[in-house]
Coordinates of C-alpha atoms in Angstrom, one line a residue:
X438 CA 20.8 2.0 -3.3
X439 CA 18.9 2.5 -0.2
X440 CA 20.1 5.4 0.7
X441 CA 18.8 7.1 -2.6
X442 CA 15.4 4.7 -2.1
X443 CA 14.9 6.4 1.4
X444 CA 15.9 9.7 -0.2
X445 CA 12.8 8.8 -2.7
X446 CA 10.9 7.9 1.1
X447 CA 11.0 10.8 2.1
X448 CA 10.9 13.1 -0.2
X449 CA 7.6 11.6 -1.6
X450 CA 5.4 11.3 3.0
X451 CA 6.9 15.4 2.8
X452 CA 5.1 16.0 -0.8
X453 CA 2.3 14.3 -0.2
X454 CA 2.0 15.6 3.4
X455 CA 1.7 19.1 2.3
X456 CA -0.4 18.4 -0.8
X457 CA -3.0 16.5 1.2
X458 CA -2.6 19.5 4.0
X459 CA -3.2 22.4 1.5
X460 CA -6.0 20.4 -1.1
X461 CA -8.3 20.1 2.4
X462 CA -6.6 22.2 4.9
X463 CA -7.7 19.9 7.7
X464 CA -5.0 18.0 10.1
X465 CA -7.7 14.6 10.0
X466 CA -6.0 15.0 6.8
X467 CA -2.4 15.2 7.1
X468 CA -2.6 12.3 10.3
X469 CA -5.0 10.0 7.6
X470 CA -1.9 10.7 5.0
X471 CA 0.4 9.0 7.7
X472 CA -1.7 6.5 9.0
X473 CA -2.1 5.1 5.5
X474 CA 1.7 4.9 5.1
X475 CA 2.8 3.3 8.2
X476 CA -0.3 1.2 9.7
X477 CA 0.2 -2.0 6.7
X478 CA 3.7 -2.3 8.4
X479 CA 2.6 -3.0 12.0
X480 CA -0.1 -5.0 10.4
X481 CA 2.2 -6.9 7.8
X482 CA 5.7 -6.5 8.5
X483 CA 5.3 -9.5 11.1
X484 CA 3.7 -11.4 8.0
X485 CA 6.3 -11.1 6.4
X486 CA 9.3 -11.8 8.6
X487 CA 7.5 -15.8 8.9
X488 CA 7.1 -15.5 4.6
X489 CA 10.4 -14.2 4.6
X490 CA 12.3 -17.8 6.5
X491 CA 10.6 -20.0 3.1
X492 CA 10.4 -18.2 0.2
X493 CA 13.5 -16.5 -2.0
X494 CA 14.0 -13.3 -0.7
X495 CA 15.8 -11.3 -3.7
X496 CA 13.2 -12.4 -6.4
X497 CA 10.8 -11.5 -3.7
X498 CA 12.7 -8.0 -3.0
X499 CA 13.1 -7.1 -6.9
X500 CA 9.2 -8.4 -7.9
X501 CA 8.3 -5.7 -4.6
X502 CA 10.4 -3.1 -5.4
X503 CA 8.7 -2.3 -9.1
X504 CA 5.5 -3.1 -8.2
X505 CA 6.2 0.5 -5.0
X506 CA 7.7 1.9 -8.1
X507 CA 4.7 1.8 -10.3
X508 CA 2.8 3.1 -7.9
X509 CA 5.5 6.1 -7.2
X510 CA 4.6 6.7 -11.1
X511 CA 0.8 6.1 -10.9
X512 CA 0.8 9.0 -8.5
X513 CA 2.6 11.7 -10.4
X514 CA 0.7 10.5 -13.3
X515 CA -2.5 11.3 -11.7
X516 CA -1.8 14.5 -9.7
X517 CA 0.4 16.1 -12.9
X518 CA -3.6 14.6 -14.6
X519 CA -5.0 17.1 -11.6
X520 CA -6.9 14.7 -9.9
X521 CA -5.8 15.1 -6.3
X522 CA -8.5 13.7 -4.4
X523 CA -6.6 13.2 -0.7
X524 CA -8.9 9.2 -0.9
X525 CA -7.4 8.5 -4.4
X526 CA -4.0 9.6 -2.6
X527 CA -4.1 8.6 -0.1
X528 CA -5.6 4.4 -2.0
X529 CA -1.8 4.9 -3.1
X530 CA -0.4 5.4 -0.3
X531 CA -1.6 2.6 0.9
X532 CA -1.4 0.6 -1.2
X533 CA 2.3 1.3 -1.4
X534 CA 2.8 1.0 2.4
X535 CA 1.0 -2.6 2.1
X536 CA 3.7 -4.0 -0.3
X537 CA 6.7 -2.1 1.9
X538 CA 5.3 -3.8 4.9
X539 CA 5.7 -7.1 3.2
X540 CA 9.0 -7.0 1.1
X541 CA 11.5 -4.7 4.5
X542 CA 11.6 -8.4 6.2
X543 CA 13.4 -10.1 3.1
X544 CA 14.4 -7.4 2.2
X545 CA 17.2 -7.2 6.1
X546 CA 17.0 -10.8 6.5
X547 CA 19.6 -10.6 3.3
X548 CA 21.8 -8.9 5.5
X549 CA 24.2 -12.2 7.1
X550 CA 24.6 -13.4 3.4
X551 CA 25.8 -10.2 2.1
X552 CA 28.5 -9.4 5.0
X553 CA 31.2 -11.7 6.9
X554 CA 29.3 -12.2 10.4
X555 CA 31.7 -9.9 12.6
X556 CA 30.4 -6.9 10.3
X557 CA 27.1 -7.1 10.2
X558 CA 27.2 -4.7 13.2
X559 CA 28.4 -2.0 11.7
X560 CA 27.0 -3.5 8.3
X561 CA 23.4 -2.9 10.5
X562 CA 25.4 0.7 12.2
X563 CA 24.9 1.8 8.4
X564 CA 21.8 1.5 7.6
X565 CA 20.2 3.1 10.8
X566 CA 23.0 6.3 9.7
X567 CA 21.9 6.3 5.8
X568 CA 18.4 6.1 7.0
X569 CA 18.5 9.1 9.1
X570 CA 20.6 11.1 6.1
X571 CA 17.4 10.5 4.2
X572 CA 15.1 12.2 6.8
X573 CA 17.5 15.5 6.4
X574 CA 18.0 15.3 2.4
X575 CA 14.6 14.0 1.3
X576 CA 13.0 16.4 3.1
X577 CA 15.1 19.0 1.9
X578 CA 14.8 17.9 -1.2
X579 CA 11.4 17.8 -1.4
X580 CA 11.6 21.3 -0.5
X581 CA 13.4 22.7 -3.4
X582 CA 11.4 20.2 -6.2
X583 CA 8.2 20.8 -5.4
X584 CA 8.6 25.0 -4.7
X585 CA 11.4 24.7 -8.2
X586 CA 9.1 22.4 -10.2
X587 CA 5.9 20.5 -8.9
X588 CA 4.3 17.6 -6.8
X589 CA 4.6 15.2 -9.5
X590 CA 8.1 15.8 -9.8
X591 CA 9.0 14.7 -6.3
X592 CA 6.4 11.0 -7.0
X593 CA 8.5 10.5 -11.2
X594 CA 11.6 10.7 -8.2
X595 CA 10.6 8.4 -6.2
X596 CA 10.0 6.5 -8.8
X597 CA 13.2 6.6 -10.2
X598 CA 14.6 6.6 -7.1
X599 CA 12.8 2.4 -6.4
X600 CA 15.2 1.6 -9.9
X601 CA 18.5 2.2 -7.6
X602 CA 17.1 -0.9 -5.6
X603 CA 16.3 -2.9 -8.7
X604 CA 19.9 -3.0 -9.8
X605 CA 21.3 -3.7 -6.4
X606 CA 19.5 -6.4 -6.1
X607 CA 19.8 -8.2 -10.3
X608 CA 23.4 -7.4 -9.5
X609 CA 23.8 -9.6 -6.1
X610 CA 23.2 -13.2 -5.2
X611 CA 22.2 -14.9 -1.7
X612 CA 21.3 -18.5 -1.2
X613 CA 17.5 -19.5 -0.7
X614 CA 16.0 -20.5 2.1
X615 CA 15.9 -24.1 2.3
X616 CA 12.6 -25.5 3.6
X617 CA 13.0 -27.5 6.7
X618 CA 10.5 -30.3 7.8
X619 CA 6.6 -28.6 8.2
X620 CA 6.3 -25.0 8.6
X621 CA 3.3 -24.4 11.0
X622 CA 2.6 -21.8 9.9
X623 CA 2.2 -17.8 10.1
X624 CA -0.8 -17.5 12.8
X625 CA 2.2 -20.2 15.1
X626 CA 4.9 -18.5 14.7
X627 CA 3.7 -14.7 15.7
X628 CA 2.5 -16.5 18.9
X629 CA 5.5 -17.9 19.9
X630 CA 6.8 -14.9 19.1
X631 CA 3.9 -13.4 21.2
X632 CA 4.1 -15.3 24.4
X633 CA 8.3 -15.1 24.9
X634 CA 8.3 -11.5 24.6
X635 CA 5.3 -11.2 27.4
X636 CA 7.7 -14.2 29.1
X637 CA 10.6 -11.8 29.5
X638 CA 10.9 -8.4 31.8
X639 CA 12.6 -6.9 29.3
X640 CA 10.7 -6.8 26.0
X641 CA 8.1 -6.5 27.8
X642 CA 9.1 -3.1 29.2
X643 CA 10.5 -2.5 26.3
X644 CA 6.9 -3.2 24.0
X645 CA 4.8 -0.7 26.7
X646 CA 6.9 1.8 27.0
X647 CA 7.4 2.3 22.6
X648 CA 3.9 1.6 22.7
X649 CA 3.2 5.2 25.1
X650 CA 5.8 6.7 22.2
X651 CA 4.4 6.4 19.9
X652 CA 1.2 7.0 20.6
X653 CA 1.6 10.0 22.7
X654 CA 4.7 12.6 21.3
X655 CA 5.8 10.8 18.4
X656 CA 2.4 11.9 16.4
X657 CA 4.6 14.9 16.0
X658 CA 5.8 13.4 13.0
X659 CA 2.8 13.2 11.2
X660 CA 1.3 16.9 12.2
X661 CA 4.1 19.2 10.7
X662 CA 2.8 19.4 7.5
X663 CA 0.3 21.2 10.0
X664 CA 2.1 22.8 12.2
X665 CA 3.6 24.2 8.6
X666 CA 0.3 25.5 7.7
X667 CA 0.3 26.4 10.8
X668 CA 3.3 28.9 11.1
X669 CA 3.4 30.1 7.1
X670 CA 0.8 31.6 4.9
X671 CA 0.4 30.5 1.7
X672 CA -0.7 27.0 -0.6
X673 CA 0.6 23.6 -0.6
X674 CA 4.1 25.0 -2.4
X675 CA 5.0 27.4 0.8
X676 CA 3.8 24.6 3.3
X677 CA 5.7 22.2 1.0
X678 CA 8.8 24.4 2.1
X679 CA 7.6 24.8 5.7
X680 CA 7.2 21.3 6.1
X681 CA 10.9 20.7 4.5
X682 CA 12.7 23.0 6.8
X683 CA 10.7 20.8 10.1
X684 CA 11.5 17.5 8.7
X685 CA 14.7 18.6 7.7
X686 CA 15.8 19.5 10.9
X687 CA 14.1 16.8 13.4
X688 CA 16.5 14.5 11.1
X689 CA 19.6 16.2 11.4
X690 CA 18.5 16.6 15.1
X691 CA 17.7 12.5 14.3
X692 CA 21.7 12.3 13.4
X693 CA 22.7 13.7 15.6
X694 CA 21.5 11.7 18.7
X695 CA 22.1 8.6 17.3
X696 CA 25.7 10.0 16.8
X697 CA 26.3 11.3 20.9
X698 CA 23.9 7.8 22.1
X699 CA 26.1 4.6 22.4
X700 CA 28.5 7.0 24.4
X701 CA 25.6 8.4 26.5
X702 CA 24.1 4.1 27.0
X703 CA 28.3 3.4 28.0
X704 CA 28.4 6.1 30.6
X705 CA 25.6 6.5 32.2
X706 CA 23.6 3.0 31.6
X707 CA 21.2 2.1 29.7
X708 CA 17.8 2.4 31.6
X709 CA 18.6 5.9 32.4
X710 CA 19.8 7.2 28.7
X711 CA 16.5 5.7 28.0
X712 CA 13.7 7.2 30.7
X713 CA 15.7 10.8 30.2
X714 CA 15.0 10.5 27.4
X715 CA 11.3 10.1 27.3
X716 CA 11.1 12.4 29.4
X717 CA 13.6 15.3 27.1
X718 CA 11.6 14.3 23.9
X719 CA 7.9 15.0 26.0
X720 CA 9.9 18.4 27.9
X721 CA 11.3 19.2 23.9
X722 CA 8.0 19.3 22.4
X723 CA 7.2 22.0 24.7
X724 CA 9.5 25.2 22.4
X725 CA 8.2 23.9 19.3
X726 CA 4.8 24.1 19.7
X727 CA 4.9 27.2 21.1
X728 CA 6.9 28.8 18.6
X729 CA 5.5 31.4 16.5
X730 CA 7.6 31.0 13.4
X731 CA 9.0 28.4 11.1
X732 CA 12.7 30.4 12.2
X733 CA 12.5 29.3 16.1
X734 CA 10.5 26.4 15.8
X735 CA 13.4 24.6 13.6
X736 CA 15.8 24.0 16.7
X737 CA 12.8 22.9 19.0
X738 CA 12.3 20.3 16.0
X739 CA 15.9 19.3 16.0
X740 CA 16.3 19.6 19.4
X741 CA 12.9 16.8 20.0
X742 CA 14.4 14.5 17.1
X743 CA 17.7 13.4 19.2
X744 CA 16.0 12.9 21.9
X745 CA 13.2 11.2 20.6
X746 CA 15.3 9.2 18.3
X747 CA 17.8 7.4 22.0
X748 CA 14.0 5.9 22.9
X749 CA 13.6 4.6 20.1
X750 CA 17.2 2.6 19.4
X751 CA 17.5 2.6 22.6
X752 CA 14.0 0.6 23.2
X753 CA 15.1 -1.4 20.4
X754 CA 18.6 -2.3 21.3
X755 CA 16.6 -4.0 24.5
X756 CA 14.1 -6.0 22.9
X757 CA 17.4 -6.9 20.1
X758 CA 19.7 -7.6 23.1
X759 CA 16.8 -9.8 26.0
X760 CA 14.8 -11.1 23.7
X761 CA 15.8 -15.3 23.7
X762 CA 18.0 -16.0 20.4
X763 CA 15.9 -18.3 18.5
X764 CA 12.6 -15.8 19.1
X765 CA 15.0 -12.4 18.6
X766 CA 13.8 -12.2 15.2
X767 CA 10.3 -12.3 15.9
X768 CA 10.5 -9.9 18.6
X769 CA 12.4 -7.4 17.0
X770 CA 9.5 -7.7 14.2
X771 CA 6.8 -7.4 17.5
X772 CA 8.3 -4.4 18.6
X773 CA 8.0 -2.8 15.1
X774 CA 4.2 -4.3 14.2
X775 CA 3.1 -1.7 17.6
X776 CA 5.6 1.0 17.1
X777 CA 3.5 1.1 13.2
X778 CA 0.7 0.5 14.2
X779 CA -0.1 2.5 18.1
X780 CA 2.0 5.3 16.0
X781 CA -0.8 6.1 13.2
X782 CA -3.4 5.6 15.9
X783 CA -2.3 8.4 17.8
X784 CA -1.2 10.4 15.4
X785 CA -5.2 10.5 14.0
X786 CA -5.9 11.0 17.3
X787 CA -4.3 13.7 17.6
X788 CA -5.5 14.8 14.2
X789 CA -8.8 15.1 15.6
X790 CA -7.6 17.4 18.7
X791 CA -5.7 19.7 16.3
X792 CA -8.5 20.0 13.8
X793 CA -10.7 21.4 16.4
X794 CA -8.0 23.0 19.6
X795 CA -5.8 23.1 16.6
X796 CA -2.0 21.2 16.0
X797 CA -0.1 23.6 19.3
X798 CA -3.0 22.7 21.7
X799 CA -2.6 18.8 20.0
X800 CA 1.1 18.1 20.2
X801 CA 0.5 20.1 24.3
X802 CA -1.4 17.3 24.5
X803 CA 0.0 14.8 24.0
X804 CA 4.1 15.5 25.3
X805 CA 1.6 16.4 28.1
X806 CA 0.0 12.9 28.6
X807 CA 3.4 11.4 27.8
X808 CA 4.8 13.1 31.0
X809 CA 2.3 11.5 33.6
X810 CA 2.6 8.0 31.7
X811 CA 6.1 7.5 32.5
X812 CA 5.4 8.5 36.1
X813 CA 3.2 5.8 37.1
X814 CA 4.9 3.7 35.4
X815 CA 8.0 4.7 37.3
X816 CA 6.2 4.9 40.5
X817 CA 4.5 1.6 40.1
X818 CA 7.2 -0.6 38.6
X819 CA 10.0 0.5 39.1
X820 CA 10.9 -3.2 39.0
X821 CA 9.7 -3.0 34.9
X822 CA 12.5 0.0 34.4
X823 CA 15.0 -2.0 36.2
X824 CA 14.3 -5.0 33.2
X825 CA 16.2 -2.1 30.8
X826 CA 19.6 -3.1 31.6
X827 CA 21.4 -6.0 30.5
X828 CA 20.4 -9.2 33.0
X829 CA 23.2 -9.7 35.2
X830 CA 22.9 -5.2 36.0
X831 CA 19.4 -5.3 36.5
X832 CA 19.5 -9.0 39.2
X833 CA 22.3 -6.6 41.0
X834 CA 19.8 -4.0 41.1
X835 CA 17.2 -6.3 42.7
X836 CA 19.9 -7.2 44.9
X837 CA 21.3 -4.0 46.1
X838 CA 17.7 -2.8 46.9
X839 CA 16.4 -5.7 49.0
X840 CA 20.0 -5.6 51.4
X841 CA 21.7 -9.3 50.0
X842 CA 25.0 -7.2 48.0
X843 CA 25.7 -6.4 52.0
X844 CA 24.5 -9.6 53.5
X845 CA 26.6 -12.0 50.9
X846 CA 29.9 -9.9 52.1
X847 CA 29.7 -10.6 55.2
X848 CA 29.5 -14.2 54.8
X849 CA 32.7 -15.6 55.2
X850 CA 32.8 -18.6 52.9

């Protein structure tokens, strides 16, 4: 059910971006579509996380999913009737993003109730795999559906895909959270989580680096329709076809990168892999940004997707492994909040640059800025990069740097 819904979500994402880009011929509107879809996650996901510990998760998930289906069906009907104002389209996307931001914590919190404890890691890995596979199938399907059918058909299929989630949760039974004691409130919960994350070096470093990557490199994803317009000549359907191909290439790269990441981390260490992935993401964007055709842009975008997933997953793993157990959910929520806020802001900023100087220049500028940030971070705060490893590895590295390990070996017990 999650796979079907995820395919529908990516199908609509490609359709909205292509439709708005084809109508306006303005990369700023392309970026606005991503802002409308992703910004609510940053603002409302922490709220949803706090509420998910107090209310019936299954019922709220079902209700919210039905609302999302209605919004997708409304979008399909409006486009079919010829109402294609970018303001109206993005307003519906924004409303759907708000509902999704509240729903996701309820849905994710049910995982330990659905599978045995020993299978939780496998279930999370399966969820990550289906999310990335959705990025492959959804955009490819979008290109076919829009070119052979219409944008309205794409939105209709997305509306239908939500029903798979509704059916799945109708047949399952999970316990309702039991409120114990007086609830301190959403603000107090978020404040405690923020204080804890700031005090933990690994979590603090992960938040800083994901903000840099999301704001400077990741906007290439939001501007794929604008790049497609640069690479093809034609109307919205031609742009949609190229957008679907490019987004699929990124998704394929992400799947391959996700498969390779665990062995790379085991061999080279989490800190080294993340640092190299940050630099590699910026460098991989160069051949994509200067490619003269869709065919030549595909391998560059696949490589970028493979490397960027190491940044995203690697820093997310740092949060999960280094956050105190009692604050882990709030730490993860804060991580996704930073990602979801900074990414659309960066996308909008690069959309403005693309409007004046071209999408290629905007992408190269973001990549160059990320390289500068990583270099400055490495030179000025190397101890924070060490915190990306496990605490014991971090301590050993610091001790070796200070010559304490050698001193200990000379001491006779």
